[in-house]
Coordinates of C-alpha atoms in Angstrom, one line a residue:
Chain A
M524 CA 0.2 0.6 0.4
R525 CA 1.0 3.1 -1.0
N526 CA 0.2 7.2 -1.2
L527 CA 0.1 8.5 -4.4
C528 CA -0.6 12.7 -4.2
M529 CA -1.3 13.8 -7.9
T530 CA -1.6 17.8 -8.8
V531 CA -4.6 18.6 -11.7
N532 CA -5.8 21.7 -13.6
Y533 CA -9.9 21.0 -15.0
D534 CA -11.4 23.8 -16.6
G535 CA -14.9 23.1 -14.7
S536 CA -17.6 24.1 -16.4
R537 CA -19.0 20.6 -17.9
Y538 CA -18.6 19.4 -14.1
N539 CA -20.9 19.7 -11.5
G540 CA -17.4 20.5 -8.7
F541 CA -15.4 18.5 -7.6
Q542 CA -16.4 16.3 -4.8
T543 CA -18.5 13.2 -5.7
Q544 CA -22.4 13.8 -6.6
P545 CA -25.3 11.7 -6.1
D546 CA -26.1 13.8 -9.7
G547 CA -22.2 12.5 -10.8
N548 CA -20.2 14.1 -13.8
T549 CA -17.7 15.4 -10.4
V550 CA -14.5 15.7 -11.7
Q551 CA -13.5 13.1 -8.7
D552 CA -15.8 10.6 -10.7
H553 CA -14.2 11.2 -13.8
L554 CA -10.5 10.7 -11.7
E555 CA -11.7 7.6 -9.6
K556 CA -13.3 6.3 -13.3
A557 CA -9.8 6.9 -14.8
I558 CA -7.6 5.2 -12.1
A559 CA -9.7 2.5 -12.1
T560 CA -9.7 1.4 -15.7
L561 CA -6.0 1.6 -15.3
V562 CA -5.3 -0.2 -12.0
G563 CA -8.6 -2.1 -12.5
E564 CA -9.0 -1.0 -8.0
K565 CA -11.9 1.4 -7.0
P566 CA -9.6 3.9 -5.7
K567 CA -11.5 6.8 -2.9
I568 CA -9.1 10.2 -3.5
H569 CA -8.7 13.4 -1.6
G570 CA -9.4 16.2 -2.8
S571 CA -7.6 19.4 -0.9
G572 CA -11.1 20.8 -0.6
R573 CA -14.8 21.6 -2.8
T574 CA -15.1 22.9 -5.7
D575 CA -18.8 24.7 -6.8
A576 CA -19.6 24.1 -9.8
G577 CA -18.6 25.8 -12.9
V578 CA -14.9 26.6 -11.0
H579 CA -11.8 26.1 -12.3
A580 CA -8.5 24.7 -10.8
V581 CA -5.1 25.0 -11.3
G582 CA -3.0 22.3 -9.0
Q583 CA -6.2 21.4 -6.6
V584 CA -4.3 18.1 -5.3
F585 CA -6.1 14.8 -4.1
N586 CA -4.6 11.2 -3.2
F587 CA -5.7 8.4 -2.9
M588 CA -4.0 4.8 -1.6
T589 CA -2.9 2.6 -4.3
D590 CA -1.6 -1.2 -4.5
S591 CA -0.2 -0.6 -8.0
P592 CA 3.5 -0.5 -8.1
I593 CA 3.3 1.9 -11.6
P594 CA 6.5 4.4 -10.9
A595 CA 5.2 8.3 -9.8
D596 CA 5.9 9.2 -13.1
R597 CA 4.3 7.9 -15.2
W598 CA 1.3 8.5 -14.4
P599 CA -0.3 11.9 -15.2
L600 CA -0.1 11.0 -19.2
A601 CA -1.1 7.7 -18.2
L602 CA -4.6 9.4 -16.6
N603 CA -4.5 12.1 -18.8
G604 CA -5.1 9.3 -21.7
R605 CA -8.2 8.5 -19.7
L606 CA -9.0 11.3 -18.8
P607 CA -11.6 13.9 -20.5
R608 CA -9.9 16.4 -22.5
D609 CA -10.7 19.6 -19.5
I610 CA -9.7 17.6 -17.0
V611 CA -4.9 16.8 -16.9
V612 CA -3.3 15.8 -14.0
T613 CA 0.3 17.5 -14.2
G614 CA 2.3 15.9 -11.2
A615 CA 2.9 12.6 -9.3
Q616 CA 4.2 12.1 -6.1
N617 CA 4.4 8.9 -3.4
V618 CA 3.7 10.9 -0.1
P619 CA 3.3 9.5 3.6
L620 CA 1.2 7.1 4.0
E621 CA -0.1 9.6 6.9
F622 CA -0.8 12.7 3.8
H623 CA -3.7 13.7 3.3
S624 CA -4.7 16.7 0.4
R625 CA -7.3 18.3 2.7
R626 CA -6.6 18.0 6.7
S627 CA -2.7 18.8 5.8
A628 CA -3.6 21.7 3.7
K629 CA -2.1 24.5 5.2
R630 CA -3.1 27.0 3.0
K631 CA -4.8 27.2 -0.6
T632 CA -5.3 30.1 -2.8
Y633 CA -8.3 31.0 -4.5
R634 CA -8.7 34.0 -8.2
Y635 CA -11.1 35.6 -8.9
T636 CA -11.5 37.4 -12.6
I637 CA -12.8 40.3 -13.6
N638 CA -13.4 41.6 -17.0
A639 CA -13.9 45.2 -16.9
N640 CA -13.4 46.1 -20.3
Q641 CA -15.4 47.1 -22.7
Y642 CA -16.1 44.0 -24.8
A643 CA -16.3 39.6 -23.4
D644 CA -13.3 37.9 -24.1
V645 CA -14.6 35.9 -27.3
F646 CA -11.5 33.0 -25.8
L647 CA -11.4 33.5 -22.3
R648 CA -15.5 33.8 -21.5
H649 CA -16.1 30.6 -19.7
M650 CA -13.4 32.3 -16.7
Q651 CA -14.5 36.0 -16.2
L652 CA -17.1 37.8 -15.3
H653 CA -17.5 40.8 -17.9
H654 CA -18.3 44.1 -16.4
P655 CA -18.1 46.6 -18.8
A656 CA -20.1 49.7 -17.3
R657 CA -17.4 51.6 -14.3
L658 CA -16.3 49.7 -10.9
N659 CA -14.3 52.0 -8.7
V660 CA -11.0 49.6 -8.5
Q661 CA -9.3 51.1 -6.1
A662 CA -11.7 51.0 -3.2
M663 CA -12.3 47.5 -4.2
E664 CA -9.1 46.6 -4.2
E665 CA -8.6 48.5 -0.4
A666 CA -12.3 47.2 0.2
F667 CA -10.3 43.5 -0.1
H668 CA -7.7 44.2 2.0
H669 CA -9.8 44.6 4.6
F670 CA -10.6 40.8 4.7
V671 CA -6.8 40.3 6.0
G672 CA -6.9 38.6 9.5
T673 CA -8.4 36.0 11.7
Y674 CA -12.8 36.2 11.7
D675 CA -15.4 34.8 12.1
F676 CA -16.7 34.9 8.4
T677 CA -20.6 33.8 8.9
S678 CA -21.5 36.3 7.0
F679 CA -19.2 35.9 3.8
A680 CA -20.4 31.8 4.1
S681 CA -23.5 29.9 2.4
R682 CA -27.0 30.1 4.9
Y683 CA -26.1 26.3 3.8
S684 CA -22.4 26.1 5.5
Q685 CA -22.2 22.7 7.5
K686 CA -19.0 23.6 9.4
Q687 CA -19.5 23.5 13.5
N688 CA -16.9 27.3 12.9
H689 CA -16.6 29.8 10.7
V690 CA -14.3 31.4 12.3
R691 CA -10.9 31.8 9.0
T692 CA -8.2 32.8 8.7
V693 CA -7.3 34.9 5.5
L694 CA -3.2 35.3 4.6
E695 CA -2.8 36.8 1.9
T696 CA -4.9 40.0 -0.6
R697 CA -3.9 40.6 -3.7
L698 CA -5.1 42.6 -6.9
E699 CA -3.0 42.3 -10.5
I700 CA -4.6 44.4 -13.4
D701 CA -3.5 43.1 -16.5
Y702 CA -3.8 46.0 -19.6
S703 CA -2.2 43.3 -22.7
Q704 CA -6.0 44.1 -23.7
T705 CA -6.3 47.3 -23.1
R706 CA -6.9 50.4 -25.7
P707 CA -6.2 53.2 -25.4
H708 CA -9.2 56.6 -25.4
T709 CA -11.6 53.9 -24.5
R710 CA -13.9 53.1 -20.8
D711 CA -11.2 49.9 -21.1
Q712 CA -10.3 49.5 -17.5
G713 CA -8.4 46.7 -16.9
I714 CA -8.9 42.7 -16.3
L715 CA -9.0 42.6 -12.1
H716 CA -7.4 39.2 -11.3
F717 CA -8.1 39.1 -7.4
Y718 CA -6.0 36.8 -5.7
I719 CA -7.1 35.5 -2.2
T720 CA -5.1 32.9 0.3
G721 CA -5.6 31.7 3.5
N722 CA -6.0 28.9 5.8
G723 CA -9.0 27.5 4.1
F724 CA -12.4 29.2 3.0
L725 CA -16.4 28.6 3.4
Q726 CA -19.4 27.3 1.1
H727 CA -18.8 30.3 -1.6
M728 CA -17.2 32.3 0.6
V729 CA -15.2 33.5 -2.0
R730 CA -17.6 34.3 -4.3
I731 CA -19.4 36.2 -1.6
I732 CA -16.8 38.3 -1.3
M733 CA -16.3 39.2 -4.4
G734 CA -19.4 39.7 -5.4
T735 CA -19.2 42.2 -2.3
L736 CA -15.9 43.7 -3.8
I737 CA -18.4 44.3 -7.3
Q738 CA -20.9 46.5 -4.8
V739 CA -18.2 48.5 -3.9
G740 CA -16.8 48.9 -6.9
E741 CA -20.2 50.1 -8.2
G742 CA -20.4 52.8 -5.2
K743 CA -23.1 50.9 -2.9
H744 CA -20.7 50.7 0.4
K745 CA -17.9 52.3 0.9
P746 CA -14.4 49.9 1.9
D747 CA -14.3 50.4 5.3
A748 CA -18.4 49.2 5.7
I749 CA -16.6 45.5 5.1
P750 CA -14.9 45.7 8.9
G751 CA -18.9 45.9 9.8
M752 CA -19.8 43.1 8.0
I753 CA -17.8 41.0 9.0
A754 CA -18.8 41.7 12.7
A755 CA -22.3 41.0 12.0
C756 CA -22.1 37.4 11.9
D757 CA -25.1 37.4 9.3
R758 CA -25.5 36.7 5.3
S759 CA -27.7 38.9 4.6
A760 CA -24.9 41.3 5.9
A761 CA -22.6 41.3 2.6
G762 CA -23.4 41.1 -0.7
P763 CA -24.4 38.7 -3.0
T764 CA -22.5 35.5 -3.8
A765 CA -20.8 36.1 -7.8
V766 CA -20.8 33.7 -10.9
S767 CA -19.5 30.7 -10.2
K768 CA -17.3 30.9 -14.0
A769 CA -14.7 33.2 -13.0
L770 CA -13.5 31.5 -10.1
T771 CA -10.3 28.9 -10.3
M772 CA -8.8 27.3 -7.9
W773 CA -5.7 28.4 -7.7
G774 CA -3.0 26.4 -5.5
V775 CA -2.1 24.6 -1.9
H776 CA 0.2 25.1 -0.1
Y777 CA 2.2 22.5 2.2
D778 CA 5.1 22.6 4.7
D779 CA 6.7 19.2 3.3
I780 CA 5.7 19.2 0.0
N781 CA 6.2 21.5 -3.2
F782 CA 4.5 21.0 -6.2
Q783 CA 5.7 22.5 -9.1
D784 CA 2.9 22.7 -11.2
K785 CA 2.0 26.2 -12.5
Chain B
M1101 CA -26.8 55.1 -48.3
R1102 CA -23.6 55.2 -46.1
N1103 CA -20.9 51.9 -45.8
L1104 CA -20.5 51.2 -42.7
C1105 CA -17.1 49.4 -41.7
M1106 CA -16.4 46.8 -38.3
T1107 CA -13.8 44.6 -36.4
V1108 CA -15.0 41.3 -35.0
N1109 CA -13.4 38.9 -32.1
Y1110 CA -15.4 35.4 -33.4
D1111 CA -14.0 31.6 -30.9
G1112 CA -14.5 29.8 -34.0
S1113 CA -14.8 27.3 -32.3
R1114 CA -19.0 25.9 -32.9
Y1115 CA -18.3 27.8 -36.4
N1116 CA -18.3 26.0 -39.7
G1117 CA -16.1 29.5 -40.6
F1118 CA -16.6 32.8 -40.7
Q1119 CA -18.1 33.1 -45.1
T1120 CA -21.9 32.2 -45.6
Q1121 CA -21.5 28.0 -46.5
P1122 CA -24.9 25.8 -47.6
D1123 CA -24.9 24.7 -44.5
G1124 CA -25.3 27.6 -42.3
N1125 CA -24.1 28.0 -39.1
T1126 CA -21.3 30.9 -40.1
V1127 CA -20.2 34.1 -38.4
Q1128 CA -21.1 35.7 -41.1
D1129 CA -24.7 34.3 -41.2
H1130 CA -24.7 35.3 -37.3
L1131 CA -23.4 39.3 -37.7
E1132 CA -26.2 39.3 -40.8
K1133 CA -28.6 38.3 -38.8
A1134 CA -28.2 40.4 -35.3
I1135 CA -27.8 43.2 -38.2
A1136 CA -32.2 42.0 -39.8
T1137 CA -33.1 42.0 -36.0
L1138 CA -31.1 45.3 -34.6
V1139 CA -32.3 47.8 -38.0
G1140 CA -34.6 46.6 -40.5
E1141 CA -32.6 45.3 -43.2
K1142 CA -31.5 42.7 -45.2
P1143 CA -27.1 43.5 -45.8
K1144 CA -24.6 41.1 -46.6
I1145 CA -21.6 41.7 -45.6
H1146 CA -18.0 41.4 -47.0
G1147 CA -15.5 40.6 -44.6
S1148 CA -10.9 40.9 -44.8
G1149 CA -11.3 36.3 -45.9
R1150 CA -12.3 33.9 -45.3
T1151 CA -11.2 31.3 -42.6
D1152 CA -12.0 28.0 -42.2
A1153 CA -14.5 26.0 -39.7
G1154 CA -12.8 25.9 -36.3
V1155 CA -10.7 29.2 -36.9
H1156 CA -10.8 32.2 -34.9
A1157 CA -10.2 36.1 -35.5
V1158 CA -8.9 38.7 -33.2
G1159 CA -10.2 41.6 -36.1
Q1160 CA -11.0 40.3 -38.0
V1161 CA -12.8 43.0 -40.2
F1162 CA -16.3 43.5 -41.9
N1163 CA -18.7 46.0 -44.2
F1164 CA -21.9 46.0 -45.2
M1165 CA -23.3 48.8 -47.0
T1166 CA -26.6 50.7 -44.7
D1167 CA -29.4 53.5 -43.9
S1168 CA -29.3 53.0 -40.9
P1169 CA -28.5 56.3 -38.2
I1170 CA -27.6 54.6 -35.6
P1171 CA -24.2 56.3 -35.1
A1172 CA -21.1 54.2 -35.9
D1173 CA -20.5 54.0 -32.1
R1174 CA -23.3 52.5 -30.6
W1175 CA -23.3 49.5 -33.3
P1176 CA -20.6 47.6 -31.3
L1177 CA -22.1 46.8 -27.9
A1178 CA -26.0 47.1 -30.0
L1179 CA -25.0 43.7 -32.4
N1180 CA -23.7 42.5 -29.0
G1181 CA -26.6 42.2 -27.4
R1182 CA -27.9 40.4 -30.1
L1183 CA -24.8 37.8 -31.3
P1184 CA -23.8 34.6 -29.5
R1185 CA -21.1 35.5 -26.7
D1186 CA -18.4 34.3 -29.0
I1187 CA -18.4 36.4 -31.3
V1188 CA -18.6 39.6 -30.1
V1189 CA -18.0 43.1 -32.7
T1190 CA -15.8 45.6 -31.2
G1191 CA -15.7 48.7 -33.4
A1192 CA -17.8 50.2 -35.8
Q1193 CA -16.9 53.4 -38.1
N1194 CA -18.1 55.0 -40.9
V1195 CA -15.9 54.4 -44.2
P1196 CA -15.9 56.0 -47.4
L1197 CA -18.7 54.0 -50.1
E1198 CA -15.5 52.1 -51.9
F1199 CA -14.0 50.4 -48.9
H1200 CA -14.3 47.0 -49.2
S1201 CA -12.5 44.8 -46.1
R1202 CA -11.7 42.2 -49.0
R1203 CA -10.6 44.5 -51.4
S1204 CA -9.0 47.9 -49.7
A1205 CA -7.0 45.2 -47.5
K1206 CA -3.4 45.4 -48.0
R1207 CA -1.5 42.9 -44.9
K1208 CA -2.9 40.3 -43.3
T1209 CA -0.8 39.0 -39.8
Y1210 CA -2.2 35.1 -38.4
R1211 CA -1.3 33.6 -35.7
Y1212 CA -0.8 29.7 -35.3
T1213 CA -0.8 28.5 -31.4
I1214 CA 2.1 25.9 -30.8
N1215 CA 1.7 23.8 -27.1
A1216 CA 5.6 22.3 -26.7
N1217 CA 5.0 22.2 -22.5
Q1218 CA 4.2 18.3 -21.7
Y1219 CA 0.7 19.9 -20.2
A1220 CA -2.3 20.5 -22.4
D1221 CA -3.5 24.0 -20.9
V1222 CA -7.5 23.2 -20.0
F1223 CA -8.8 26.7 -20.4
L1224 CA -7.1 27.4 -23.7
R1225 CA -7.1 23.7 -25.4
H1226 CA -9.9 25.3 -28.3
M1227 CA -6.6 27.8 -29.5
Q1228 CA -3.7 25.4 -29.3
L1229 CA -2.1 22.5 -31.0
H1230 CA -0.2 20.0 -28.3
H1231 CA 2.9 18.7 -28.8
P1232 CA 4.8 17.5 -26.1
A1233 CA 7.1 15.6 -28.0
R1234 CA 10.5 17.1 -28.9
L1235 CA 10.6 19.5 -31.4
N1236 CA 13.7 21.5 -32.5
V1237 CA 11.9 25.1 -32.6
Q1238 CA 15.6 26.0 -33.5
A1239 CA 15.2 24.7 -37.0
M1240 CA 11.5 26.0 -36.9
E1241 CA 11.9 29.3 -36.9
E1242 CA 14.5 28.9 -39.6
A1243 CA 12.1 27.0 -41.9
F1244 CA 9.3 30.0 -40.9
H1245 CA 12.1 32.7 -42.2
H1246 CA 13.1 30.5 -45.4
F1247 CA 8.5 31.7 -46.5
V1248 CA 9.4 35.4 -46.8
G1249 CA 8.9 36.6 -49.8
T1250 CA 7.2 36.3 -53.3
Y1251 CA 6.3 32.8 -54.6
D1252 CA 4.2 31.0 -56.0
F1253 CA 2.7 29.2 -52.9
T1254 CA 1.1 26.6 -54.7
S1255 CA 3.0 23.5 -52.5
F1256 CA 1.5 25.5 -49.8
A1257 CA -2.5 26.1 -50.9
S1258 CA -4.4 23.3 -51.3
R1259 CA -5.9 21.5 -53.8
Y1260 CA -9.0 22.8 -53.9
S1261 CA -7.8 25.9 -54.8
Q1262 CA -10.7 28.4 -57.5
K1263 CA -7.6 31.3 -57.9
Q1264 CA -5.9 31.6 -60.7
N1265 CA -2.8 33.0 -59.3
H1266 CA -1.2 30.8 -56.0
V1267 CA 2.3 34.2 -56.4
R1268 CA 1.3 36.0 -53.3
T1269 CA 4.0 37.8 -50.8
V1270 CA 5.0 37.5 -46.6
L1271 CA 6.2 39.8 -45.2
E1272 CA 7.5 38.5 -42.4
T1273 CA 7.9 36.0 -40.6
R1274 CA 7.8 35.8 -36.0
L1275 CA 8.4 33.0 -33.7
E1276 CA 7.6 34.7 -30.1
I1277 CA 7.6 31.0 -27.3
D1278 CA 5.8 32.1 -24.0
Y1279 CA 7.8 30.2 -21.0
S1280 CA 5.6 31.1 -18.4
Q1281 CA 3.5 28.0 -17.7
T1282 CA 7.1 26.4 -18.3
R1283 CA 8.5 24.5 -15.4
P1284 CA 11.7 24.0 -14.4
H1285 CA 13.6 20.8 -14.9
T1286 CA 11.4 19.7 -17.1
R1287 CA 10.0 18.6 -21.3
D1288 CA 8.4 22.1 -20.8
Q1289 CA 9.2 23.3 -24.3
G1290 CA 7.0 26.7 -24.7
I1291 CA 4.5 28.2 -25.8
L1292 CA 5.3 29.1 -29.4
H1293 CA 3.1 31.5 -31.4
F1294 CA 4.9 31.7 -35.2
Y1295 CA 2.8 35.3 -36.9
I1296 CA 2.7 35.7 -40.6
T1297 CA 2.1 39.1 -42.4
G1298 CA 2.1 38.6 -45.5
N1299 CA -0.3 40.8 -48.7
G1300 CA -2.9 37.6 -49.3
F1301 CA -2.7 34.1 -47.8
L1302 CA -4.5 31.0 -50.3
Q1303 CA -6.7 29.2 -49.0
H1304 CA -5.3 26.8 -46.2
M1305 CA -1.3 28.6 -46.5
V1306 CA -1.0 28.3 -43.7
R1307 CA -2.1 25.7 -41.8
I1308 CA 0.1 23.8 -44.4
I1309 CA 2.9 25.4 -44.0
M1310 CA 2.2 24.7 -39.9
G1311 CA 2.0 21.5 -41.0
T1312 CA 5.5 22.2 -43.0
L1313 CA 7.0 23.4 -39.9
I1314 CA 6.2 20.6 -37.5
Q1315 CA 7.3 17.7 -39.8
V1316 CA 10.8 20.8 -39.6
G1317 CA 10.5 20.9 -36.0
E1318 CA 10.2 16.5 -35.9
G1319 CA 13.5 16.1 -38.0
K1320 CA 12.0 14.6 -40.8
H1321 CA 12.9 17.6 -42.7
K1322 CA 16.2 20.1 -42.5
P1323 CA 14.9 24.7 -42.9
D1324 CA 16.9 24.4 -46.1
A1325 CA 14.6 22.5 -47.6
I1326 CA 12.0 24.3 -47.8
P1327 CA 12.9 26.4 -50.8
G1328 CA 12.5 23.7 -52.7
M1329 CA 9.4 22.7 -51.6
I1330 CA 8.1 26.1 -52.5
A1331 CA 9.6 25.9 -56.6
A1332 CA 8.5 22.2 -56.4
C1333 CA 4.5 24.2 -57.2
D1334 CA 3.3 20.7 -56.3
R1335 CA 1.3 20.3 -52.6
S1336 CA 2.4 16.6 -52.3
A1337 CA 6.3 18.1 -51.9
A1338 CA 5.1 20.0 -48.3
G1339 CA 3.6 18.7 -45.3
P1340 CA 0.3 18.7 -44.0
T1341 CA -2.5 20.8 -42.8
A1342 CA -2.1 21.0 -39.7
V1343 CA -5.2 21.2 -37.2
S1344 CA -7.6 24.4 -38.5
K1345 CA -8.8 25.5 -33.5
A1346 CA -4.5 26.9 -33.1
L1347 CA -5.2 29.4 -36.4
T1348 CA -6.3 32.4 -35.1
M1349 CA -6.7 35.8 -38.3
W1350 CA -4.8 38.5 -36.0
G1351 CA -5.1 41.6 -37.8
V1352 CA -6.5 43.5 -41.0
H1353 CA -4.2 46.0 -42.3
Y1354 CA -5.8 49.4 -44.5
D1355 CA -3.9 52.0 -45.8
D1356 CA -5.5 54.9 -44.3
I1357 CA -8.0 53.1 -41.8
N1358 CA -6.1 52.4 -38.2
F1359 CA -8.5 49.5 -36.6
Q1360 CA -7.4 49.4 -32.3
D1361 CA -8.8 46.7 -31.7
K1362 CA -6.1 45.1 -29.8

C-alpha cells in the first residue's frame, strides 16, 4: 500500500464541481474512473477541497491509496489518456501514508477574474465575469485588504454551510491588473485578477467576498464598511454570491511538499 | 446610404468558418442576422477574408452598406446584445463608400499556436495544438523565415484552391515563445506563437506551412528544404495541413484606416 498525491488542472465549465455528488459528473468521478481503468482498483480519492459547479482549478491536489506498482512519474500521462480533455493531471509523487490532501493543507489560494474592459474576451469568457460598467477599482482593492485577518466569516458563508466553526484566517489579498488588452482612449479598465490566500475557506466564501467587492466597485458600499459586515455575523449583511465561472482554485500549499505545477 | 466598417473577435470552435455556407452556422450568418434584427434591413456583409471552420479571429474586419442612422459608436453594444457570446464586435466606424474589407486590405496577419509543454492547457485547449514531444524549435524558426518573399505558393495551397494565381508575398514571419507556464526541470518547451504577415493567403496556406514546420521540428526535413518545396509548385512536396483550431486571424491592415482592436 502506498499513498500517491497528484496535482490536477480542470476547466470546471462542464462539471458539477470537484467532489462526488449523487448526480455524478464531477471531476472526482472522472478521476476515480480513470484510475480504476488504469489499475483495476476502485480508489477513493481525497481532494484538498471542494470546488463549486463551474469553478476551475490550477493545481488542485488529491491523494489516494493504491497497491499499483506503477512509478509515480508515469501516472500523469497514463491518466490523461483516460480523462476528458478538460481535466489534466500535471504531477504525481509518493507521499507518507499519513498525508491527506485536505487535512494536511496549510494554505489555499483562489483567483477571481473580472474583465472590466468594454468587450468580453471571446476566448476566456468561460473563466471571467464581464463587467464593462464603471468600477471604482481602487475602492475594491482597499475593501479586499479588509478581509485579511482571523475572523468569524459567517456573513461571508453560504446559509447552508454545515461547518460548526466559521472562524478562518485570510493571510493575503492581492489584486493584479492586466492591461495587455486595454485599448487607449476607451472605457476599458483592464482585467482584474483578485488573489486571496487563507488557511481555509467556507462554502461560497470567495464568491460572496467578490459579490461584495463588486458592490463596493459600483459605489454601493464604502471600503470601510467591510469590518462591520464581518462583525455582523449575518449572511444578509454581505453582498450577493458572484458567479462561479470566474473563480479558479489557484493552488494548495503544504509544509513539506512542494508542487511545481504552475 | 453609408458604408460601415467593423472589427469582430470570434471563437471559431462552433462555427463553419466566417463566410456564409450552404450549411449555415457561419460567423457571417450570425452577424447578418444580428444586423437584420437591429435595423430591419437584410445586409450583405463583406469580410476581409474567409476563415476555415474552427479558426478564430481577433480583429477580423467586415463592412456593409446601410441606411440606418444609428451612430457608428453605438453599433458594437447593440450588435453584441444580439450575437452569441462567442462573437464580439469590438469597433465600428464610417468609411468611404469605395472601401471594401477584402479588396482594400493591404496586409493580413495570422497566428498559429503550438503548446509544446508536457501538459495541455485546459483553459486554452480550444486554440492550441498540443505537441508535447520534442521539437527542434530553432529549426522551425529558421524554416519559418524561408517563407518570406514573393513566391508561387502552389505547394502550400489546398488542391481545391480556385484562385488562378498562387503568387503571394509573405512580408514577415515571427516566433514568440511564452515560457510563463514552463516548469523547471521538465521537458516543457514553451508555448510557441507563430505570426505570419502577408499581402494575402491561399486556402489552407498558413495551416500547410505550419504542418510543414512541425515536420521540420520533428526532424523530418531540414529548414533549408523549404525553398525546394516552394519551387516544386506541387502540393505533395509540402507537409500536411495542421489542425484549424490553433489558427487565429490576428488582424488586417489598411492604408488609411487604423483599427485599435488589440
